[in-house]
Short mmCIF file of C-alpha atoms in Angstrom, two decimals:
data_model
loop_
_atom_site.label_atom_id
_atom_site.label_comp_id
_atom_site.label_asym_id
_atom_site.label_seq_id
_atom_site.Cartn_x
_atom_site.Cartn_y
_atom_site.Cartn_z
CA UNK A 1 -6.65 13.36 -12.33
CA UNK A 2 -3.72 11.49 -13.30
CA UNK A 3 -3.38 7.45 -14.61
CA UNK A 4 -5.10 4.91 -11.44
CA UNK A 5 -2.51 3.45 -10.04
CA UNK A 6 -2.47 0.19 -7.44
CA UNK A 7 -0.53 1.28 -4.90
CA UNK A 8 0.45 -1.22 -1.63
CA UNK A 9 0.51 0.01 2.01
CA UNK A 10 1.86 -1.07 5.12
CA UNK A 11 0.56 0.35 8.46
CA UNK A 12 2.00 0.40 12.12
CA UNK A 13 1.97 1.86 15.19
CA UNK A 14 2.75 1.48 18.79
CA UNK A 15 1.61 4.29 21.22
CA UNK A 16 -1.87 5.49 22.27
CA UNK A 17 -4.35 3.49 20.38
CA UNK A 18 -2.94 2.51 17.05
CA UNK A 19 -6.10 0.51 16.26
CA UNK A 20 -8.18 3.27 15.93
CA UNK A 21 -5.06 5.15 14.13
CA UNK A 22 -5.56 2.10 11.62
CA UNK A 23 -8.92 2.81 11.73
CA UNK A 24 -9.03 6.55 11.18
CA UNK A 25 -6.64 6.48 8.53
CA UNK A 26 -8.05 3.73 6.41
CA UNK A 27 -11.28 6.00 6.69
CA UNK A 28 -9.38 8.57 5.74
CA UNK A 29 -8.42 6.85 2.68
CA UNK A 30 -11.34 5.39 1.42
CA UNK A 31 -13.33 9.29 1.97
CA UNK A 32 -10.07 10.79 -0.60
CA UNK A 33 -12.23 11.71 -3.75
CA UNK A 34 -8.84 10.21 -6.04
CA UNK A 35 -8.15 7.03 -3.59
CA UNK A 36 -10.48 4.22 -3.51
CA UNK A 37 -9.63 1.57 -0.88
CA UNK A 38 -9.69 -2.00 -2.06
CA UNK A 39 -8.25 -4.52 0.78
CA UNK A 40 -6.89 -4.55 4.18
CA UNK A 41 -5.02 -7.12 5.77
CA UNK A 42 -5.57 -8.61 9.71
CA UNK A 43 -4.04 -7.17 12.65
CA UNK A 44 -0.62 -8.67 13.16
CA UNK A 45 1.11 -7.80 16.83
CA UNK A 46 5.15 -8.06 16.69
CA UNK A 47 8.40 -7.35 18.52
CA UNK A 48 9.82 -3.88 17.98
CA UNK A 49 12.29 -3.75 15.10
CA UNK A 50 15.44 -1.31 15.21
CA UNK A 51 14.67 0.56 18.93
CA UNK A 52 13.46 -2.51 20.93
CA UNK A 53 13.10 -1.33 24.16
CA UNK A 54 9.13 0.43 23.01
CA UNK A 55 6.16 -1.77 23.60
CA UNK A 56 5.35 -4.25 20.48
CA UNK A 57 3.42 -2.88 17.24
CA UNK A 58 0.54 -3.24 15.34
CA UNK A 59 1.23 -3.97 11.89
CA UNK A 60 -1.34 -4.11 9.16
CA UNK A 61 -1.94 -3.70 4.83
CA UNK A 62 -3.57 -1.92 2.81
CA UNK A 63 -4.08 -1.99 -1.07
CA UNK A 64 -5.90 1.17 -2.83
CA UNK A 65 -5.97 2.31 -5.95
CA UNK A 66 -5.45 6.25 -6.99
CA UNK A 67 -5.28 8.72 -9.04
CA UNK A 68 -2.63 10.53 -6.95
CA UNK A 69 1.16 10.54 -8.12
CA UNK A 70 3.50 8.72 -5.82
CA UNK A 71 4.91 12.25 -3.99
CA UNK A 72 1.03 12.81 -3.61
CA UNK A 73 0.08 9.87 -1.98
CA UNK A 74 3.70 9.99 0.28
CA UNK A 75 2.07 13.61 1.31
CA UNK A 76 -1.32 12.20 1.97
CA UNK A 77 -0.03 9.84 4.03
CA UNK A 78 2.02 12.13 5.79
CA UNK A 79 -0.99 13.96 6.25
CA UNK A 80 -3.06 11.45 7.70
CA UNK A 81 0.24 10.26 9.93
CA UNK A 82 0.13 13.87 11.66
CA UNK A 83 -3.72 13.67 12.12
CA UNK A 84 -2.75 10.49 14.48
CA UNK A 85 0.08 12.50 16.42
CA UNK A 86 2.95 10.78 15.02
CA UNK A 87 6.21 12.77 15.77
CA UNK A 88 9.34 12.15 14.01
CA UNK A 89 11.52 12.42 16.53
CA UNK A 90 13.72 8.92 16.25
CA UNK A 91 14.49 6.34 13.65
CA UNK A 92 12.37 3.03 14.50
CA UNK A 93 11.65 4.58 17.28
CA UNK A 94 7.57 4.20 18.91
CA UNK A 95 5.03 6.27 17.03
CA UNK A 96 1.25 6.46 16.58
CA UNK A 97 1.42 5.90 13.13
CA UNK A 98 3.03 4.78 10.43
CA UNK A 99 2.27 4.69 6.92
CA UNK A 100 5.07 3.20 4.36
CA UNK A 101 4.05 3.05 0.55
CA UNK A 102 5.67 -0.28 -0.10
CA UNK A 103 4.78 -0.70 -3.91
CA UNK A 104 2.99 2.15 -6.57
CA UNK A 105 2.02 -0.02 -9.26
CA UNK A 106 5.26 -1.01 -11.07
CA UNK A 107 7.51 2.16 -10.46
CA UNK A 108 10.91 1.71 -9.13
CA UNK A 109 12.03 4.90 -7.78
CA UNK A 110 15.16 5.94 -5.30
CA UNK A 111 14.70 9.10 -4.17
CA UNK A 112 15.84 11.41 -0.51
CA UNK A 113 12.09 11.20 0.57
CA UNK A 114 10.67 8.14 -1.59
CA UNK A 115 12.18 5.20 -2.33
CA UNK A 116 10.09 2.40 -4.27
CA UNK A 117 9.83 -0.90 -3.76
CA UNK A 118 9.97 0.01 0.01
CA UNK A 119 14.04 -0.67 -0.04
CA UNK A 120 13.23 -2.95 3.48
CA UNK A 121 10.46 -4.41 2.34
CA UNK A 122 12.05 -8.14 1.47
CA UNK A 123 13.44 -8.41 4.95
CA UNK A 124 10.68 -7.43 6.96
CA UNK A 125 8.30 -9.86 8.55
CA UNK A 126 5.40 -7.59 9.80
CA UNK A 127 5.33 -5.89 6.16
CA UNK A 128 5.48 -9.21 4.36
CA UNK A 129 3.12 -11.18 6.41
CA UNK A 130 0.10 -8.76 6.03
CA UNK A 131 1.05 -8.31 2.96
CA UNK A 132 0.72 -11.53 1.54
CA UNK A 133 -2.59 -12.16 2.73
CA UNK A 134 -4.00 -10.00 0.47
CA UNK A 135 -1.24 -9.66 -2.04
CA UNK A 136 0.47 -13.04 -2.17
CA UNK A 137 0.38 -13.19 -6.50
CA UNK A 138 2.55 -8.86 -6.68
CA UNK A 139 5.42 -9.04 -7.72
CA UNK A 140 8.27 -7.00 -5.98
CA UNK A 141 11.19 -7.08 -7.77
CA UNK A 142 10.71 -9.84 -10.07
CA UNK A 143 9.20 -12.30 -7.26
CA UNK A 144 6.06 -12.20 -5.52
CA UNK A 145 4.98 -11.70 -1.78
CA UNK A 146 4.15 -15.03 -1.26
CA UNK A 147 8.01 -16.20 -2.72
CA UNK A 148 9.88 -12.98 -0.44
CA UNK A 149 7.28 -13.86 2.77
CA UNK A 150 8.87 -17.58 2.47
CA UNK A 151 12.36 -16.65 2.42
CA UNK A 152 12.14 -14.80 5.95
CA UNK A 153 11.70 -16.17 9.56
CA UNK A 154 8.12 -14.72 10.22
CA UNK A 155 7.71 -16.75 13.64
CA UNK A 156 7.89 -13.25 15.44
CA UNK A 157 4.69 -11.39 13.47
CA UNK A 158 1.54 -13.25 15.33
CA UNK A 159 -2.41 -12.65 14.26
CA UNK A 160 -4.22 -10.78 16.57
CA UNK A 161 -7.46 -11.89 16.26
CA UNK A 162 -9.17 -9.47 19.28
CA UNK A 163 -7.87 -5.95 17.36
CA UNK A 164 -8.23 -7.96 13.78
CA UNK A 165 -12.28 -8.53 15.03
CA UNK A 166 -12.02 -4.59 16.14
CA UNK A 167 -11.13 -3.44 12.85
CA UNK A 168 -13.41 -5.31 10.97
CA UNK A 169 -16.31 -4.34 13.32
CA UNK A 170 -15.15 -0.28 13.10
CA UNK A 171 -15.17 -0.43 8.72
CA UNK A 172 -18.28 -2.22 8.78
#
């Protein structure tokens, strides 16, 4: 076991059912012997981003803390992105699932396949908005979520209170 770590996660999806996707994964998480899940965000519905012709997403956060490295927890959530029948097949294009680390405690890292802070974090409205509502006080680059979500139009990122009420009913 290595040093616990708060790590910050954002979650989206827009083909087959990416509730339960949200679902299965943040089950996933919380069953991982090292990961122990500590807050999820509502359901937020928005416009695609990137490839817009792809029905809109569901967009959601998660905070957990872990003993896993940062490459560890980027595999695990590979792993539990391929359990949901994500293919990589385009950029932004539709998927089941998606699982972005967006923060691992304090580490700033630019790597091929892991780049932390999220590097389009700042500038994304259906990362900052769930993110905020159970993060508003982290700091991302020497500002918090709260400060970044209120620099950005967020307008387009809307609560969906019917899959929110789903969620909360399928975690108990």
């Amino acid at each position: 076991m290595g040093v616990r770590t708060e790590a910050a996660l954002g979650l989206g999806g827009n083909l087959g059912d990416p509730l339960q996707s949200f679902v299965a994964a943040l089950h996933s998480f919380a069953g991982h012997p090292a990961v122990e899940l500590r807050r999820f965000s509502s359901v937020y519905r928005t416009k695609p981003w990137g490839i817009v012709e792809q029905p809109d997403f569901l967009n959601m956060a998660a905070l957990l803390s872990t003993d896993l490295g940062e490459v560890e927890l980027l595999n695990l959530c590979m792993e539990i992105e391929q359990a949901s029948g994500r293919e990589r097949r385009e950029r932004w294009g539709p998927r089941t699932l998606d699982i972005d680390i967006l923060t691992f405690g304090e580490l700033v890292t630019d790597r091929p396949s892991l780049q932390l802070p999220h590097p389009r974090l700042a500038a994304r409205g259906f990362v900052l908005v769930p993110l905020a509502e159970i993060a508003p006080d982290l700091m991302i680059g020497g500002r918090s979520v709260a400060a970044l979500k209120a620099a950005i139009e967020t307008s387009d990122v809307v609560l969906d209170e019917e899959e929110t009420t789903r969620l909360r009913d399928a975690l108990g």
